[in-house]
CSV table of C-alpha atoms in Angstrom, one decimal:
chain,number,residue,atom,x,y,z
A,1,MET,CA,51.4,5.3,72.9
A,2,ARG,CA,51.9,4.2,69.3
A,3,TYR,CA,53.1,6.3,66.4
A,4,THR,CA,52.3,6.8,62.7
A,5,THR,CA,53.6,8.6,59.7
A,6,PHE,CA,51.7,11.8,59.0
A,7,GLY,CA,49.9,10.4,56.0
A,8,ARG,CA,51.3,8.3,53.1
A,9,ASN,CA,53.2,11.2,51.6
A,10,THR,CA,55.5,12.1,54.4
A,11,GLY,CA,58.0,10.3,56.7
A,12,LEU,CA,57.0,12.6,59.6
A,13,ARG,CA,56.5,10.4,62.7
A,14,VAL,CA,53.8,11.6,65.1
A,15,SER,CA,52.0,10.0,68.1
A,16,GLU,CA,48.6,8.4,67.5
A,17,LEU,CA,47.0,11.2,69.5
A,18,ALA,CA,47.7,14.9,69.3
A,19,LEU,CA,47.5,17.3,72.2
A,20,GLY,CA,45.3,20.3,71.4
A,21,THR,CA,46.3,23.3,73.5
A,22,GLY,CA,43.3,25.6,73.0
A,23,ASN,CA,42.9,25.5,76.8
A,24,PHE,CA,46.5,26.6,77.6
A,25,GLY,CA,46.1,30.1,79.0
A,26,THR,CA,43.2,32.2,80.1
A,27,GLY,CA,43.1,34.9,77.5
A,28,TRP,CA,39.6,34.0,76.5
A,29,GLY,CA,38.4,34.1,80.1
A,30,TYR,CA,38.4,30.3,80.4
A,31,GLY,CA,41.2,27.8,80.3
A,32,SER,CA,44.2,26.5,82.2
A,33,GLU,CA,46.7,28.5,84.3
A,34,ARG,CA,50.3,27.8,83.6
A,35,GLU,CA,50.9,25.1,86.3
A,36,GLU,CA,47.8,23.2,85.2
A,37,ALA,CA,48.7,23.5,81.5
A,38,ARG,CA,52.2,22.3,82.4
A,39,ALA,CA,50.9,19.3,84.2
A,40,VAL,CA,48.7,18.4,81.1
A,41,PHE,CA,51.7,18.8,78.8
A,42,ASP,CA,54.0,16.7,80.9
A,43,GLY,CA,51.4,14.0,81.3
A,44,PHE,CA,51.0,13.8,77.5
A,45,ALA,CA,54.7,13.7,76.9
A,46,ASN,CA,55.3,11.1,79.6
A,47,ALA,CA,52.7,8.9,78.0
A,48,GLY,CA,54.7,9.1,74.7
A,49,GLY,CA,52.9,11.9,73.0
A,50,ASN,CA,55.0,14.1,70.7
A,51,PHE,CA,52.4,15.8,68.5
A,52,ILE,CA,51.4,19.3,69.8
A,53,ASP,CA,48.7,21.3,68.1
A,54,THR,CA,48.2,25.0,68.9
A,55,ALA,CA,47.3,28.3,67.0
A,56,ASP,CA,48.2,31.9,67.1
A,57,THR,CA,44.6,32.8,68.0
A,58,TYR,CA,44.3,30.4,71.0
A,59,GLN,CA,44.0,32.3,74.2
A,60,THR,CA,45.1,35.4,72.3
A,61,GLY,CA,48.6,34.0,71.8
A,62,GLN,CA,49.1,32.6,75.3
A,63,SER,CA,48.8,29.0,74.1
A,64,GLU,CA,51.8,29.4,71.8
A,65,GLY,CA,53.7,31.2,74.5
A,66,LEU,CA,53.2,28.4,77.0
A,67,VAL,CA,53.9,25.6,74.4
A,68,GLY,CA,57.1,27.5,73.6
A,69,ASP,CA,58.2,27.4,77.2
A,70,PHE,CA,57.2,23.7,77.7
A,71,ILE,CA,59.1,22.4,74.6
A,72,ALA,CA,62.2,24.6,75.1
A,73,SER,CA,64.2,22.0,77.0
A,74,ASP,CA,63.7,19.2,74.4
A,75,ARG,CA,62.5,21.0,71.2
A,76,ASP,CA,63.6,18.3,68.8
A,77,HIS,CA,61.5,15.7,70.5
A,78,PHE,CA,58.2,17.4,69.7
A,79,VAL,CA,56.3,17.9,66.4
A,80,VAL,CA,54.7,21.3,66.8
A,81,ALA,CA,51.8,22.4,64.7
A,82,THR,CA,50.3,25.9,64.8
A,83,LYS,CA,47.9,27.9,62.7
A,84,TYR,CA,47.5,31.3,61.1
A,85,THR,CA,44.5,33.1,59.7
A,86,LEU,CA,42.7,34.6,62.7
A,87,SER,CA,45.6,36.4,64.5
A,88,ALA,CA,46.6,36.5,68.2
A,89,ARG,CA,45.2,40.0,68.6
A,90,PRO,CA,41.6,40.4,69.5
A,91,ASP,CA,41.4,43.7,67.7
A,92,ALA,CA,43.1,42.5,64.5
A,93,GLY,CA,41.6,44.1,61.4
A,94,VAL,CA,41.7,43.2,57.8
A,95,ALA,CA,45.4,43.5,57.4
A,96,LEU,CA,46.2,41.0,60.2
A,97,THR,CA,43.7,38.3,59.3
A,98,GLY,CA,43.0,36.0,56.4
A,99,ASN,CA,45.1,33.6,54.3
A,100,SER,CA,47.1,36.0,52.2
A,101,ARG,CA,50.9,35.6,51.7
A,102,ARG,CA,51.3,38.8,53.7
A,103,ASN,CA,49.4,37.6,56.7
A,104,MET,CA,51.0,34.1,56.5
A,105,ILE,CA,54.5,35.6,56.7
A,106,THR,CA,53.6,38.0,59.4
A,107,SER,CA,51.9,35.4,61.5
A,108,VAL,CA,54.7,32.9,61.1
A,109,GLU,CA,57.3,35.4,62.3
A,110,ASN,CA,55.1,36.2,65.3
A,111,SER,CA,54.4,32.5,66.1
A,112,LEU,CA,58.2,31.7,65.9
A,113,LYS,CA,58.8,34.3,68.6
A,114,ARG,CA,56.0,33.1,70.9
A,115,LEU,CA,57.1,29.5,70.4
A,116,LYS,CA,60.7,30.4,70.9
A,117,THR,CA,61.9,28.2,68.1
A,118,ASP,CA,63.5,28.6,64.7
A,119,ARG,CA,61.0,26.5,62.7
A,120,ILE,CA,57.4,25.3,62.7
A,121,ASP,CA,57.0,21.6,62.0
A,122,LEU,CA,53.5,22.0,60.6
A,123,LEU,CA,51.6,25.1,59.7
A,124,TRP,CA,47.9,25.1,59.1
A,125,ALA,CA,45.7,27.6,57.4
A,126,HIS,CA,43.1,27.7,60.1
A,127,PHE,CA,40.0,28.4,58.0
A,128,ASP,CA,39.1,28.9,54.4
A,129,ASP,CA,38.8,32.7,54.2
A,130,ARG,CA,36.9,32.4,50.9
A,131,LEU,CA,39.0,35.3,49.4
A,132,THR,CA,42.6,34.2,49.0
A,133,PRO,CA,43.4,32.3,45.8
A,134,LEU,CA,44.7,28.8,46.5
A,135,GLU,CA,47.7,29.4,44.3
A,136,GLU,CA,48.8,32.2,46.7
A,137,VAL,CA,48.4,30.0,49.8
A,138,VAL,CA,50.2,27.0,48.4
A,139,ARG,CA,53.0,29.0,46.9
A,140,ALA,CA,53.5,30.9,50.1
A,141,PHE,CA,53.6,27.6,52.0
A,142,ASP,CA,56.3,26.4,49.6
A,143,ASP,CA,58.4,29.5,49.9
A,144,LEU,CA,58.4,29.3,53.7
A,145,ILE,CA,59.2,25.6,53.6
A,146,ARG,CA,62.1,26.3,51.2
A,147,SER,CA,63.3,29.0,53.7
A,148,GLY,CA,63.4,26.4,56.5
A,149,LYS,CA,60.8,28.2,58.7
A,150,LEU,CA,58.2,25.6,58.0
A,151,LEU,CA,58.6,21.9,57.4
A,152,TYR,CA,55.1,20.8,56.4
A,153,ALA,CA,51.8,22.6,55.6
A,154,GLY,CA,48.1,21.7,55.9
A,155,LEU,CA,44.6,23.0,55.5
A,156,SER,CA,42.2,23.2,58.4
A,157,ASN,CA,38.4,23.5,58.0
A,158,PHE,CA,38.6,23.7,54.2
A,159,PRO,CA,36.2,22.1,51.8
A,160,ALA,CA,37.4,18.9,50.1
A,161,TRP,CA,37.4,20.3,46.6
A,162,LYS,CA,39.7,23.1,47.7
A,163,VAL,CA,42.1,20.8,49.5
A,164,SER,CA,42.3,18.5,46.5
A,165,ARG,CA,42.8,21.4,44.1
A,166,ALA,CA,45.5,22.9,46.3
A,167,ASP,CA,47.3,19.5,46.5
A,168,THR,CA,47.1,19.0,42.7
A,169,LEU,CA,48.4,22.5,42.1
A,170,ALA,CA,51.4,21.9,44.4
A,171,ASP,CA,52.1,18.5,42.7
A,172,LEU,CA,51.9,19.8,39.2
A,173,ARG,CA,54.1,22.9,39.9
A,174,GLY,CA,56.7,21.2,42.0
A,175,TRP,CA,55.7,22.9,45.2
A,176,SER,CA,55.5,21.3,48.6
A,177,ARG,CA,52.3,19.2,48.7
A,178,ILE,CA,49.5,19.5,51.3
A,179,ALA,CA,50.5,17.1,54.1
A,180,GLY,CA,47.3,17.0,56.1
A,181,ILE,CA,43.8,18.3,56.8
A,182,GLN,CA,42.2,19.2,60.1
A,183,VAL,CA,38.5,18.6,60.5
A,184,GLU,CA,35.8,18.1,63.1
A,185,TYR,CA,35.0,14.4,63.5
A,186,SER,CA,33.3,12.3,66.1
A,187,LEU,CA,30.4,10.0,66.7
A,188,ALA,CA,28.4,13.2,67.1
A,189,ASP,CA,29.4,14.6,63.7
A,190,ARG,CA,30.4,12.2,60.9
A,191,SER,CA,29.8,14.6,58.1
A,192,ALA,CA,33.5,14.5,57.2
A,193,GLU,CA,32.8,11.0,55.8
A,194,ARG,CA,31.0,12.5,52.8
A,195,GLU,CA,34.0,14.1,51.1
A,196,LEU,CA,36.9,15.0,53.4
A,197,LEU,CA,37.9,11.7,54.8
A,198,PRO,CA,37.6,9.7,51.5
A,199,MET,CA,39.6,12.5,49.8
A,200,ALA,CA,42.3,12.3,52.5
A,201,GLU,CA,42.5,8.5,52.1
A,202,ALA,CA,42.7,8.7,48.3
A,203,LEU,CA,45.4,11.3,48.3
A,204,GLY,CA,47.4,9.9,51.2
A,205,ILE,CA,46.8,13.1,53.2
A,206,ALA,CA,46.8,12.8,57.0
A,207,ALA,CA,43.6,13.7,58.8
A,208,THR,CA,43.7,15.3,62.3
A,209,LEU,CA,40.4,15.2,64.0
A,210,TRP,CA,39.3,18.0,66.3
A,211,SER,CA,36.5,17.6,68.9
A,212,PRO,CA,36.5,13.8,69.0
A,213,LEU,CA,34.2,14.0,72.0
A,214,GLY,CA,31.8,16.3,70.4
A,215,GLY,CA,32.9,19.2,72.6
A,216,GLY,CA,32.2,17.1,75.6
A,217,MET,CA,28.8,15.9,74.6
A,218,LEU,CA,29.9,12.3,74.3
A,219,THR,CA,31.1,12.2,77.9
A,220,GLY,CA,27.5,12.4,79.0
A,221,LYS,CA,28.2,15.2,81.4
A,222,TYR,CA,26.0,17.7,79.8
A,223,ARG,CA,22.9,15.7,80.6
A,224,THR,CA,23.4,16.7,84.2
A,225,SER,CA,25.7,19.7,84.2
A,226,GLN,CA,26.6,22.9,82.3
A,227,GLU,CA,30.2,22.9,83.6
A,228,GLY,CA,32.9,22.9,80.9
A,229,ARG,CA,32.6,24.2,77.3
A,230,LEU,CA,28.8,24.8,77.7
A,231,GLN,CA,29.6,27.3,80.4
A,232,GLY,CA,33.1,28.6,79.8
A,233,PHE,CA,32.9,28.7,76.0
A,234,GLY,CA,29.3,29.7,75.8
A,235,GLY,CA,28.4,26.5,74.0
A,236,ARG,CA,30.8,27.1,71.1
A,237,LEU,CA,32.2,24.0,69.5
A,238,VAL,CA,29.9,21.7,71.4
A,239,GLN,CA,27.7,19.2,69.5
A,240,ARG,CA,24.1,19.5,70.8
A,241,GLU,CA,22.4,16.2,71.6
A,242,LYS,CA,20.1,15.9,68.6
A,243,ASP,CA,19.1,12.2,69.2
A,244,PRO,CA,19.3,10.7,72.7
A,245,ALA,CA,19.8,7.3,71.1
A,246,LEU,CA,23.4,8.0,70.2
A,247,LEU,CA,24.5,8.9,73.7
A,248,ASP,CA,22.3,6.1,75.2
A,249,GLU,CA,24.3,3.6,73.1
A,250,VAL,CA,27.6,5.1,74.1
A,251,LEU,CA,26.6,4.9,77.7
A,252,THR,CA,25.3,1.3,77.3
A,253,ILE,CA,28.6,0.1,75.7
A,254,ALA,CA,30.6,1.9,78.4
A,255,ARG,CA,28.7,0.0,81.0
A,256,GLU,CA,29.2,-3.3,79.1
A,257,ILE,CA,33.0,-3.0,79.1
A,258,ASN,CA,33.3,-1.0,82.4
A,259,VAL,CA,34.9,2.1,80.9
A,260,LEU,CA,34.1,5.8,80.6
A,261,PRO,CA,31.8,7.0,77.8
A,262,LEU,CA,34.6,9.3,76.5
A,263,GLN,CA,36.8,6.2,76.1
A,264,VAL,CA,34.2,4.5,74.0
A,265,ALA,CA,34.1,7.6,71.7
A,266,ILE,CA,37.9,7.6,71.3
A,267,ALA,CA,38.1,3.8,70.8
A,268,TRP,CA,35.5,4.1,68.0
A,269,ILE,CA,37.7,6.5,66.1
A,270,ARG,CA,40.8,4.4,66.7
A,271,TYR,CA,38.9,1.3,65.4
A,272,HIS,CA,38.2,3.1,62.1
A,273,ALA,CA,41.7,4.7,62.0
A,274,GLY,CA,43.2,1.2,62.2
A,275,ARG,CA,41.4,0.3,59.0
A,276,SER,CA,42.3,3.5,57.1
A,277,SER,CA,45.2,3.6,54.6
A,278,THR,CA,46.2,7.0,55.9
A,279,ALA,CA,46.6,8.6,59.3
A,280,MET,CA,43.6,9.6,61.3
A,281,ILE,CA,44.7,11.3,64.5
A,282,PRO,CA,42.3,12.5,67.2
A,283,ILE,CA,43.2,15.8,68.8
A,284,ILE,CA,42.5,15.7,72.5
A,285,GLY,CA,41.9,19.0,74.3
A,286,SER,CA,42.2,18.0,77.9
A,287,ARG,CA,42.1,21.0,80.3
A,288,THR,CA,43.1,19.2,83.5
A,289,PRO,CA,45.5,16.3,84.3
A,290,GLU,CA,42.5,14.2,85.4
A,291,GLN,CA,40.8,14.7,82.0
A,292,LEU,CA,44.0,13.8,80.3
A,293,ALA,CA,44.4,10.6,82.3
A,294,ASP,CA,40.9,9.5,81.5
A,295,THR,CA,41.4,10.2,77.8
A,296,LEU,CA,44.8,8.4,77.6
A,297,ALA,CA,43.2,5.3,79.2
A,298,ALA,CA,41.1,5.0,76.0
A,299,LEU,CA,44.3,3.7,74.3
A,300,LYS,CA,43.8,0.5,76.2
A,301,VAL,CA,40.1,0.1,75.3
A,302,SER,CA,39.1,-2.2,72.4
A,303,LEU,CA,35.6,-2.4,71.0
A,304,SER,CA,34.2,-5.6,69.4
A,305,ASP,CA,33.1,-5.6,65.8
A,306,GLU,CA,29.5,-5.9,67.1
A,307,GLN,CA,29.8,-2.8,69.3
A,308,VAL,CA,31.3,-0.8,66.5
A,309,ARG,CA,28.4,-1.8,64.2
A,310,ARG,CA,25.9,-0.6,66.9
A,311,LEU,CA,27.7,2.7,67.2
A,312,ASP,CA,28.0,3.0,63.4
A,313,THR,CA,24.3,2.4,63.0
A,314,VAL,CA,23.1,4.8,65.7
A,315,SER,CA,25.4,7.6,64.5
A,316,ALA,CA,24.9,7.1,60.8
A,317,ILE,CA,24.3,10.2,58.6
A,318,ASP,CA,22.5,10.8,55.4
A,319,PRO,CA,25.3,10.6,52.8
A,320,GLY,CA,23.7,13.5,50.8
A,321,THR,CA,24.0,14.3,47.2
A,322,PRO,CA,25.4,12.7,45.0
A,323,HIS,CA,26.2,9.8,47.3
A,324,ARG,CA,22.6,9.0,48.1
A,325,GLN,CA,21.7,8.9,44.4
A,326,ILE,CA,24.8,6.7,43.6
A,327,ALA,CA,23.8,4.2,46.4
A,328,ASP,CA,20.2,4.2,45.3
A,329,THR,CA,21.1,3.5,41.7
A,330,LEU,CA,23.5,0.7,42.5
A,331,SER,CA,20.9,-0.8,44.8
A,332,ARG,CA,18.3,-0.8,42.0
A,333,ALA,CA,20.8,-2.2,39.6
A,334,GLN,CA,21.6,-5.0,42.0
A,335,GLY,CA,18.0,-6.0,42.0
A,336,VAL,CA,17.9,-6.4,38.2
A,337,GLY,CA,21.3,-8.0,38.0
A,338,ALA,CA,23.1,-5.3,36.0
A,339,GLU,CA,26.2,-6.7,34.3
A,340,TYR,CA,28.5,-3.9,35.5
A,341,LEU,CA,28.0,-5.0,39.1
A,342,ASN,CA,29.7,-8.3,38.2
A,343,ILE,CA,33.0,-6.5,37.3
A,344,ARG,CA,35.7,-7.3,39.9
A,345,PRO,CA,37.9,-4.2,40.6
A,346,PRO,CA,41.7,-4.6,40.7
A,347,ARG,CA,43.2,-4.8,44.1
A,348,ALA,CA,44.8,-1.7,45.5
């Protein structure tokens, strides 16, 4: 496995894939028992993976507890990311949820105990709670980083304007800057391309990408079975097949190069990650060692430019406002030979 720095603004070295541990534990009534979770963790580590992503809320705290046990013998080898906002307690009320300074500190102290460590390498605010001022979140991040309990901070599932404002506030006030974002991204949902990914590239922020297989849809298995997230998670976090042409193309290319469909989906992300100026890191959420082995095999899969173009075309999204208007205007200007289109921009 190869490695990358976590964006252009840090020297943090992480593996090109992150292991998502939402399946570690059975607190949600679905997931991996300890032995199976351990086998997945060891398989990822033995393949060279060092980037582990968990959250206080995953499996009602069981995920953090298992990760803490698994990293204990070689803590310094792993980059451990966890999240706060939603709480490990299913009955958590208003005082134990949200992005306030109070909840951040309480959550971090509890996560440190479950992870059995003295610091968290990367803390995510799990969701935008739409209530807590960004100044409070970013300053609290900075205070915990200065205390040594955190090393880096990021924003997960936040709109681009809030991420960019938070990073600007931190930069102007001398606080620790936002190191990364976490966002859903796959062939099945490319909406992050409208604002979030261009913002991350412009600011040098790393992008970790959850659900790179569309919650399993891009494996093709849900055309014939309900087993997996559709069954165990009740369909949550699964991209529904809106247009069969997308999965048809994934399956066709998989047959062309004799690989699994999921490996095509991961290879497509890696193709574009290799052309980005900042880190784009898929988070793989394998529940079993067999699933992990199939996913890791994607690291050996290469797509041709022509195959990528086919996938880009069949998965293309409407750019939305204002991007559609900008593109339409530039297209019309091209037709009439507008002078400003002859300006050559400086090289980056």
